[in-house]
Amino acid sequence: MTDDLNATGALALPSTKRSVPIALIRAREKVMGPIREMLSDCGITEQQWRILRVLEEFGPQDASSLAERACLLLPSQTRIVQTLLEKGLVTRQADETDRRKQTVAITEAGQAIIHNKLDQAQAIATRIEEVIGKKRLAELLDILEDFQKL
Amino acid sequence: MTDDLNATGALALPSTKRSVPIALIRAREKVMGPIREMLSDCGITEQQWRILRVLEEFGPQDASSLAERACLLLPSQTRIVQTLLEKGLVTRQADETDRRKQTVAITEAGQAIIHNKLDQAQAIATRIEEVIGKKRLAELLDILEDFQKL
DNA sequence: TCAATATATTTAACATAGCAAATATTGTGC
DNA sequence: GCACAATATTTGCTATGTTAAATATATTGA
């Protein structure tokens, strides 16, 4: 009998204080604070940064792969890529063999933004590692990966 | 020398595959899937559900406390509470002693929604516990709490 | 080959996130 | 008691999240 009961004896949900979805949001909010701060002076949003990061890491790729890796829904990504195009930070062109596909690539201007922020980004990552601990951080990432089984 | 290096020998950020912010989003996305599904048939969004949950758990409270507990920014919450008012799921009235404060409370109709979904919500929580494991889930919540130190 | 299906992406519409400014009310010091 | 700073909430604006529908191209089978 490990079910949670409320004051009236009825079955109750776990307290919102120990709610997984809320805990994930809270943690994310804290992590993103410094990152948003880092990006604020170059007019880049968190999602735009993710797209640039993925393009830099994996090279030119179609929209679906990009969305999967940057963890964005395609409709959102379409708009974000549009603004990145206007900023000259990425290019987009239809695939030669399959014209349904759009291949997105980072430009030199886009790479420049990443490289300019590299030290700061590294410092933020280091700070997280210091506060959480290297081992616990690895545990965290392992546990979070398991959520994909859901 | 534990710094990550890329192909050119330059200092590199951790792969986006092991990025904490992205891992948090991915996990959250998976967790929310079943919850959104649960809520889809009663026209309640995830955020509206959080507000109702917090009001049910902690009782009537001012907007700031509610936002903190439901993990919402005040501007967002203002609008969400507005729609909940229109649906008749919450009430809102100015505090007697400090008229700047707005006290929000759940209505019986709001409670009814929570109670109707209780079994399903419990099942989702149980499912998560089964997949992740009770101990690891507790570890996860503990680690996530540490992010508040950032 | 051509209609039916499937796939890749975009559009549309509405809700929320996030930031800055505006409002309303309260507290403070002179 | 009044100007002024502080607090609580709301509004305005832009960007993203989410779902459903639309569009365009590719594939398949009769």
Tab-separated table of C-alpha atoms (C1' of nucleotides) in Angstrom:
chain	number	residue	atom	x	y	z
A	1	MET	CA	0.000	0.000	0.000
A	2	THR	CA	2.139	2.829	-1.255
A	3	ASP	CA	-0.587	4.856	-2.900
A	4	ASP	CA	-0.730	8.483	-1.936
A	5	LEU	CA	-3.842	9.470	-0.082
A	6	ASN	CA	-5.152	12.939	0.517
A	7	ALA	CA	-6.876	14.301	3.639
A	8	THR	CA	-10.167	12.671	2.759
A	9	GLY	CA	-8.603	9.295	2.156
A	10	ALA	CA	-9.134	9.464	-1.584
A	11	LEU	CA	-6.457	8.476	-4.053
A	12	ALA	CA	-4.346	11.552	-4.743
A	13	LEU	CA	-1.832	12.597	-7.310
A	14	PRO	CA	1.730	13.249	-6.222
A	15	SER	CA	2.270	16.753	-4.899
A	16	THR	CA	3.090	19.255	-7.594
A	17	LYS	CA	6.311	19.785	-5.655
A	18	ARG	CA	7.467	16.359	-6.814
A	19	SER	CA	5.820	16.428	-10.204
A	20	VAL	CA	8.135	15.292	-12.970
A	21	PRO	CA	6.814	17.655	-15.665
A	22	ILE	CA	7.036	20.657	-13.353
A	23	ALA	CA	10.488	19.663	-12.122
A	24	LEU	CA	11.669	19.451	-15.722
A	25	ILE	CA	10.321	22.916	-16.498
A	26	ARG	CA	11.862	24.427	-13.399
A	27	ALA	CA	15.281	22.963	-14.104
A	28	ARG	CA	15.120	24.031	-17.711
A	29	GLU	CA	14.158	27.537	-16.713
A	30	LYS	CA	17.251	27.800	-14.529
A	31	VAL	CA	19.550	26.349	-17.164
A	32	MET	CA	18.260	28.666	-19.850
A	33	GLY	CA	18.703	31.836	-17.792
A	34	PRO	CA	22.437	32.228	-18.447
A	35	ILE	CA	22.084	30.982	-22.019
A	36	ARG	CA	19.435	33.576	-22.853
A	37	GLU	CA	21.616	36.185	-21.236
A	38	MET	CA	24.523	35.073	-23.403
A	39	LEU	CA	22.421	35.329	-26.555
A	40	SER	CA	20.595	38.549	-25.731
A	41	ASP	CA	23.265	40.818	-27.155
A	42	CYS	CA	23.280	39.234	-30.590
A	43	GLY	CA	19.537	39.048	-31.185
A	44	ILE	CA	19.480	35.273	-31.306
A	45	THR	CA	16.854	33.238	-29.515
A	46	GLU	CA	17.412	29.998	-27.725
A	47	GLN	CA	15.799	27.992	-30.545
A	48	GLN	CA	17.745	29.814	-33.230
A	49	TRP	CA	20.908	28.969	-31.284
A	50	ARG	CA	19.930	25.292	-31.159
A	51	ILE	CA	19.455	25.194	-34.923
A	52	LEU	CA	22.827	26.814	-35.530
A	53	ARG	CA	24.471	24.405	-33.079
A	54	VAL	CA	23.004	21.349	-34.790
A	55	LEU	CA	23.875	22.582	-38.274
A	56	GLU	CA	27.424	23.260	-37.120
A	57	GLU	CA	27.719	19.843	-35.512
A	58	PHE	CA	26.052	17.648	-38.141
A	59	GLY	CA	26.425	19.721	-41.288
A	60	PRO	CA	23.779	20.473	-43.939
A	61	GLN	CA	20.669	18.376	-43.535
A	62	ASP	CA	17.005	18.147	-44.390
A	63	ALA	CA	14.343	19.804	-42.291
A	64	SER	CA	13.138	16.644	-40.588
A	65	SER	CA	16.585	15.623	-39.367
A	66	LEU	CA	17.246	19.146	-38.187
A	67	ALA	CA	13.979	19.322	-36.280
A	68	GLU	CA	14.648	15.972	-34.632
A	69	ARG	CA	18.140	16.972	-33.543
A	70	ALA	CA	17.261	20.496	-32.461
A	71	CYS	CA	14.165	19.165	-30.729
A	72	LEU	CA	11.753	21.434	-32.546
A	73	LEU	CA	8.414	20.769	-34.150
A	74	LEU	CA	8.492	21.252	-37.894
A	75	PRO	CA	6.023	24.148	-37.973
A	76	SER	CA	8.102	26.059	-35.437
A	77	GLN	CA	11.287	25.249	-37.237
A	78	THR	CA	9.935	26.442	-40.569
A	79	ARG	CA	9.372	29.892	-39.080
A	80	ILE	CA	12.668	29.963	-37.237
A	81	VAL	CA	14.611	28.966	-40.335
A	82	GLN	CA	12.776	31.694	-42.196
A	83	THR	CA	14.062	34.338	-39.780
A	84	LEU	CA	17.539	32.800	-39.845
A	85	LEU	CA	17.438	33.077	-43.637
A	86	GLU	CA	16.562	36.756	-43.346
A	87	LYS	CA	19.467	37.223	-40.961
A	88	GLY	CA	21.763	35.473	-43.408
A	89	LEU	CA	22.774	32.841	-40.854
A	90	VAL	CA	21.562	29.800	-42.823
A	91	THR	CA	20.744	28.804	-46.381
A	92	ARG	CA	17.937	26.584	-47.626
A	93	GLN	CA	17.512	24.809	-50.939
A	94	ALA	CA	15.454	21.968	-52.323
A	95	ASP	CA	17.123	18.567	-52.496
A	96	GLU	CA	18.217	17.605	-56.007
A	97	THR	CA	16.891	14.055	-55.972
A	98	ASP	CA	13.802	14.627	-53.853
A	99	ARG	CA	12.386	18.096	-54.236
A	100	ARG	CA	10.050	17.667	-51.292
A	101	LYS	CA	13.065	17.871	-49.039
A	102	GLN	CA	14.686	21.133	-48.055
A	103	THR	CA	18.369	21.085	-47.197
A	104	VAL	CA	19.379	23.629	-44.586
A	105	ALA	CA	22.989	24.703	-44.045
A	106	ILE	CA	24.773	27.181	-41.805
A	107	THR	CA	26.550	30.164	-43.356
A	108	GLU	CA	29.883	31.631	-42.338
A	109	ALA	CA	28.012	34.399	-40.542
A	110	GLY	CA	26.163	31.727	-38.607
A	111	GLN	CA	29.365	29.946	-37.715
A	112	ALA	CA	30.866	33.243	-36.608
A	113	ILE	CA	28.089	33.696	-34.052
A	114	ILE	CA	28.725	30.264	-32.599
A	115	HIS	CA	32.461	30.790	-32.431
A	116	ASN	CA	32.057	34.208	-30.836
A	117	LYS	CA	29.946	32.703	-28.079
A	118	LEU	CA	31.993	29.560	-27.624
A	119	ASP	CA	33.881	30.657	-24.528
A	120	GLN	CA	30.771	31.892	-22.787
A	121	ALA	CA	28.844	28.744	-23.681
A	122	GLN	CA	31.685	26.613	-22.419
A	123	ALA	CA	31.744	28.583	-19.175
A	124	ILE	CA	28.038	27.998	-18.663
A	125	ALA	CA	28.459	24.273	-19.248
A	126	THR	CA	31.333	24.200	-16.772
A	127	ARG	CA	29.302	26.093	-14.201
A	128	ILE	CA	26.489	23.544	-14.463
A	129	GLU	CA	28.972	20.723	-14.065
A	130	GLU	CA	30.403	22.355	-10.953
A	131	VAL	CA	27.043	22.888	-9.296
A	132	ILE	CA	25.481	19.540	-10.150
A	133	GLY	CA	28.606	17.453	-10.164
A	134	LYS	CA	30.075	15.600	-13.113
A	135	LYS	CA	28.846	12.193	-12.034
A	136	ARG	CA	25.341	13.313	-11.145
A	137	LEU	CA	25.113	15.230	-14.414
A	138	ALA	CA	25.942	12.053	-16.314
A	139	GLU	CA	23.333	10.176	-14.265
A	140	LEU	CA	20.815	12.867	-15.073
A	141	LEU	CA	21.412	12.609	-18.811
A	142	ASP	CA	21.140	8.828	-18.625
A	143	ILE	CA	17.853	8.966	-16.765
A	144	LEU	CA	16.453	11.608	-19.107
A	145	GLU	CA	17.312	9.399	-22.064
A	146	ASP	CA	15.191	6.663	-20.569
A	147	PHE	CA	12.136	8.857	-20.947
A	148	GLN	CA	12.286	8.132	-24.661
A	149	LYS	CA	11.031	4.652	-23.805
A	150	LEU	CA	7.715	6.093	-22.662
B	1	MET	CA	43.019	18.074	-20.010
B	2	THR	CA	39.399	17.052	-20.227
B	3	ASP	CA	38.217	19.761	-22.601
B	4	ASP	CA	36.350	18.613	-25.645
B	5	LEU	CA	38.062	19.281	-28.906
B	6	ASN	CA	36.587	19.236	-32.370
B	7	ALA	CA	38.170	18.019	-35.569
B	8	THR	CA	40.222	21.183	-35.979
B	9	GLY	CA	41.535	21.038	-32.438
B	10	ALA	CA	39.508	24.019	-31.311
B	11	LEU	CA	37.604	24.037	-28.048
B	12	ALA	CA	34.173	22.586	-28.700
B	13	LEU	CA	30.877	22.554	-26.908
B	14	PRO	CA	29.460	19.235	-25.781
B	15	SER	CA	27.541	17.453	-28.498
B	16	THR	CA	23.906	18.471	-28.681
B	17	LYS	CA	23.192	14.801	-28.005
B	18	ARG	CA	24.416	15.318	-24.434
B	19	SER	CA	23.192	18.870	-24.035
B	20	VAL	CA	21.371	19.411	-20.768
B	21	PRO	CA	18.812	21.912	-22.107
B	22	ILE	CA	17.950	19.694	-25.052
B	23	ALA	CA	17.776	16.578	-22.877
B	24	LEU	CA	15.350	18.362	-20.572
B	25	ILE	CA	13.130	19.359	-23.486
B	26	ARG	CA	13.162	15.875	-24.974
B	27	ALA	CA	12.221	14.236	-21.693
B	28	ARG	CA	9.510	16.760	-21.049
B	29	GLU	CA	8.081	16.239	-24.503
B	30	LYS	CA	7.773	12.519	-23.842
B	31	VAL	CA	6.238	13.006	-20.415
B	32	MET	CA	3.691	15.469	-21.698
B	33	GLY	CA	2.486	13.287	-24.546
B	34	PRO	CA	0.161	11.102	-22.469
B	35	ILE	CA	-0.868	14.046	-20.311
B	36	ARG	CA	-1.942	16.106	-23.319
B	37	GLU	CA	-3.783	13.091	-24.620
B	38	MET	CA	-5.563	12.781	-21.282
B	39	LEU	CA	-6.594	16.428	-21.377
B	40	SER	CA	-7.488	16.670	-25.041
B	41	ASP	CA	-11.065	15.499	-24.581
B	42	CYS	CA	-11.961	18.147	-22.023
B	43	GLY	CA	-10.512	21.176	-23.767
B	44	ILE	CA	-7.952	21.825	-21.044
B	45	THR	CA	-4.359	22.683	-21.835
B	46	GLU	CA	-1.346	21.478	-19.944
B	47	GLN	CA	-0.874	24.880	-18.266
B	48	GLN	CA	-4.517	25.156	-17.324
B	49	TRP	CA	-4.245	21.711	-15.757
B	50	ARG	CA	-1.209	22.809	-13.741
B	51	ILE	CA	-3.078	25.818	-12.381
B	52	LEU	CA	-6.051	23.694	-11.384
B	53	ARG	CA	-3.738	21.136	-9.736
B	54	VAL	CA	-1.961	23.793	-7.682
B	55	LEU	CA	-5.195	25.478	-6.625
B	56	GLU	CA	-6.606	22.108	-5.588
B	57	GLU	CA	-3.460	21.232	-3.639
B	58	PHE	CA	-2.714	24.548	-1.927
B	59	GLY	CA	-6.091	26.236	-1.896
B	60	PRO	CA	-6.968	29.853	-2.817
B	61	GLN	CA	-3.883	32.007	-3.241
B	62	ASP	CA	-2.581	35.183	-4.788
B	63	ALA	CA	-1.319	35.296	-8.346
B	64	SER	CA	2.374	35.372	-7.454
B	65	SER	CA	2.218	32.259	-5.288
B	66	LEU	CA	0.185	30.479	-7.921
B	67	ALA	CA	2.621	31.374	-10.681
B	68	GLU	CA	5.567	30.202	-8.602
B	69	ARG	CA	3.944	26.877	-7.802
B	70	ALA	CA	2.554	26.250	-11.274
B	71	CYS	CA	5.838	27.354	-12.782
B	72	LEU	CA	4.324	30.011	-15.004
B	73	LEU	CA	5.347	33.560	-15.744
B	74	LEU	CA	2.873	36.073	-14.418
B	75	PRO	CA	1.935	37.505	-17.820
B	76	SER	CA	1.146	34.032	-19.136
B	77	GLN	CA	-0.772	33.156	-16.023
B	78	THR	CA	-2.889	36.278	-16.200
B	79	ARG	CA	-4.133	35.201	-19.610
B	80	ILE	CA	-4.612	31.565	-18.675
B	81	VAL	CA	-6.576	32.490	-15.556
B	82	GLN	CA	-8.696	34.722	-17.766
B	83	THR	CA	-9.687	31.757	-19.940
B	84	LEU	CA	-10.239	29.592	-16.851
B	85	LEU	CA	-12.565	32.307	-15.546
B	86	GLU	CA	-14.524	32.223	-18.783
B	87	LYS	CA	-14.790	28.449	-18.467
B	88	GLY	CA	-16.020	28.836	-14.908
B	89	LEU	CA	-13.206	26.678	-13.512
B	90	VAL	CA	-11.702	29.319	-11.202
B	91	THR	CA	-12.689	32.539	-9.480
B	92	ARG	CA	-10.616	35.672	-8.952
B	93	GLN	CA	-11.105	38.562	-6.555
B	94	ALA	CA	-9.004	41.354	-5.130
B	95	ASP	CA	-7.521	40.792	-1.685
B	96	GLU	CA	-9.370	42.656	1.070
B	97	THR	CA	-6.308	44.073	2.818
B	98	ASP	CA	-4.082	44.588	-0.224
B	99	ARG	CA	-6.063	45.371	-3.321
B	100	ARG	CA	-3.035	44.938	-5.549
B	101	LYS	CA	-3.252	41.224	-4.914
B	102	GLN	CA	-5.665	38.963	-6.729
B	103	THR	CA	-6.801	35.813	-4.961
B	104	VAL	CA	-7.498	32.927	-7.289
B	105	ALA	CA	-9.554	29.897	-6.245
B	106	ILE	CA	-10.773	26.733	-7.943
B	107	THR	CA	-14.502	26.205	-8.432
B	108	GLU	CA	-16.429	22.985	-8.020
B	109	ALA	CA	-16.468	22.622	-11.790
B	110	GLY	CA	-12.685	22.886	-11.724
B	111	GLN	CA	-12.410	20.284	-9.003
B	112	ALA	CA	-14.711	18.020	-10.969
B	113	ILE	CA	-12.320	18.049	-13.916
B	114	ILE	CA	-9.419	17.054	-11.708
B	115	HIS	CA	-11.370	14.284	-10.040
B	116	ASN	CA	-12.610	12.950	-13.353
B	117	LYS	CA	-9.043	12.664	-14.608
B	118	LEU	CA	-7.564	11.362	-11.392
B	119	ASP	CA	-7.396	7.720	-12.365
B	120	GLN	CA	-5.837	8.442	-15.730
B	121	ALA	CA	-3.333	10.861	-14.218
B	122	GLN	CA	-2.426	8.294	-11.588
B	123	ALA	CA	-1.946	5.688	-14.291
B	124	ILE	CA	0.426	7.960	-16.174
B	125	ALA	CA	2.442	8.613	-13.028
B	126	THR	CA	2.618	4.884	-12.366
B	127	ARG	CA	3.695	4.190	-15.920
B	128	ILE	CA	6.567	6.681	-15.589
B	129	GLU	CA	7.602	5.086	-12.333
B	130	GLU	CA	7.627	1.650	-13.968
B	131	VAL	CA	9.723	2.721	-16.922
B	132	ILE	CA	12.226	4.882	-15.068
B	133	GLY	CA	12.232	3.013	-11.794
B	134	LYS	CA	11.158	4.374	-8.441
B	135	LYS	CA	14.670	4.924	-7.151
B	136	ARG	CA	15.982	6.542	-10.303
B	137	LEU	CA	12.925	8.764	-10.463
B	138	ALA	CA	13.656	9.988	-6.953
B	139	GLU	CA	17.272	10.586	-7.938
B	140	LEU	CA	16.111	12.521	-10.962
B	141	LEU	CA	13.895	14.802	-8.901
B	142	ASP	CA	16.713	15.393	-6.443
B	143	ILE	CA	19.178	16.298	-9.173
B	144	LEU	CA	16.654	18.559	-10.887
B	145	GLU	CA	16.101	20.388	-7.608
B	146	ASP	CA	19.806	21.167	-7.492
B	147	PHE	CA	19.454	23.226	-10.641
B	148	GLN	CA	17.774	25.872	-8.507
B	149	LYS	CA	21.226	26.606	-7.086
B	150	LEU	CA	22.369	27.885	-10.468
C	1	DT	C1'	0.232	6.145	-67.572
C	2	DC	C1'	-2.711	7.647	-64.184
C	3	DA	C1'	-5.256	7.753	-60.088
C	4	DA	C1'	-4.586	6.732	-55.329
C	5	DT	C1'	-1.327	6.902	-51.462
C	6	DA	C1'	2.434	8.195	-48.985
C	7	DT	C1'	5.981	11.492	-47.653
C	8	DA	C1'	8.177	16.238	-46.695
C	9	DT	C1'	7.269	20.637	-45.674
C	10	DT	C1'	4.619	24.702	-45.063
C	11	DT	C1'	0.407	27.467	-43.584
C	12	DA	C1'	-3.158	28.615	-40.529
C	13	DA	C1'	-5.046	29.309	-36.056
C	14	DC	C1'	-4.861	29.478	-31.338
C	15	DA	C1'	-2.317	29.126	-26.772
C	16	DT	C1'	1.749	29.998	-24.248
C	17	DA	C1'	6.760	31.958	-23.321
C	18	DG	C1'	9.335	35.811	-22.422
C	19	DC	C1'	10.464	40.593	-22.002
C	20	DA	C1'	9.388	45.518	-21.384
C	21	DA	C1'	6.251	48.943	-20.255
C	22	DA	C1'	1.968	50.430	-18.150
C	23	DT	C1'	-1.436	50.360	-14.065
C	24	DA	C1'	-2.930	50.205	-9.693
C	25	DT	C1'	-2.103	50.108	-4.942
C	26	DT	C1'	0.738	50.290	-0.882
C	27	DG	C1'	4.544	51.743	1.991
C	28	DT	C1'	8.003	55.555	3.366
C	29	DG	C1'	10.223	59.631	4.580
C	30	DC	C1'	10.008	64.378	4.988
D	1	DG	C1'	-0.452	64.481	3.929
D	2	DC	C1'	2.152	64.298	-0.154
D	3	DA	C1'	5.763	63.282	-3.459
D	4	DC	C1'	8.384	59.144	-4.277
D	5	DA	C1'	9.925	54.551	-4.262
D	6	DA	C1'	8.327	49.723	-3.917
D	7	DT	C1'	5.075	45.946	-4.888
D	8	DA	C1'	1.410	43.149	-7.502
D	9	DT	C1'	-0.656	42.493	-11.579
D	10	DT	C1'	-1.899	43.367	-16.226
D	11	DT	C1'	-1.050	44.750	-21.256
D	12	DG	C1'	1.451	44.903	-25.527
D	13	DC	C1'	4.522	42.794	-28.638
D	14	DT	C1'	7.248	39.280	-30.765
D	15	DA	C1'	8.623	34.347	-30.913
D	16	DT	C1'	7.603	29.627	-30.193
D	17	DG	C1'	4.521	25.358	-29.114
D	18	DT	C1'	0.887	22.541	-30.778
D	19	DT	C1'	-2.536	20.602	-33.716
D	20	DA	C1'	-4.944	20.284	-38.046
D	21	DA	C1'	-5.204	21.296	-42.748
D	22	DA	C1'	-2.988	22.540	-47.086
D	23	DT	C1'	0.666	22.052	-50.592
D	24	DA	C1'	4.040	19.858	-53.289
D	25	DT	C1'	6.490	16.009	-54.772
D	26	DA	C1'	7.277	10.933	-54.911
D	27	DT	C1'	5.845	6.290	-54.977
D	28	DT	C1'	2.809	2.518	-55.979
D	29	DG	C1'	-0.303	-0.451	-58.253
D	30	DA	C1'	-3.920	-1.396	-61.623
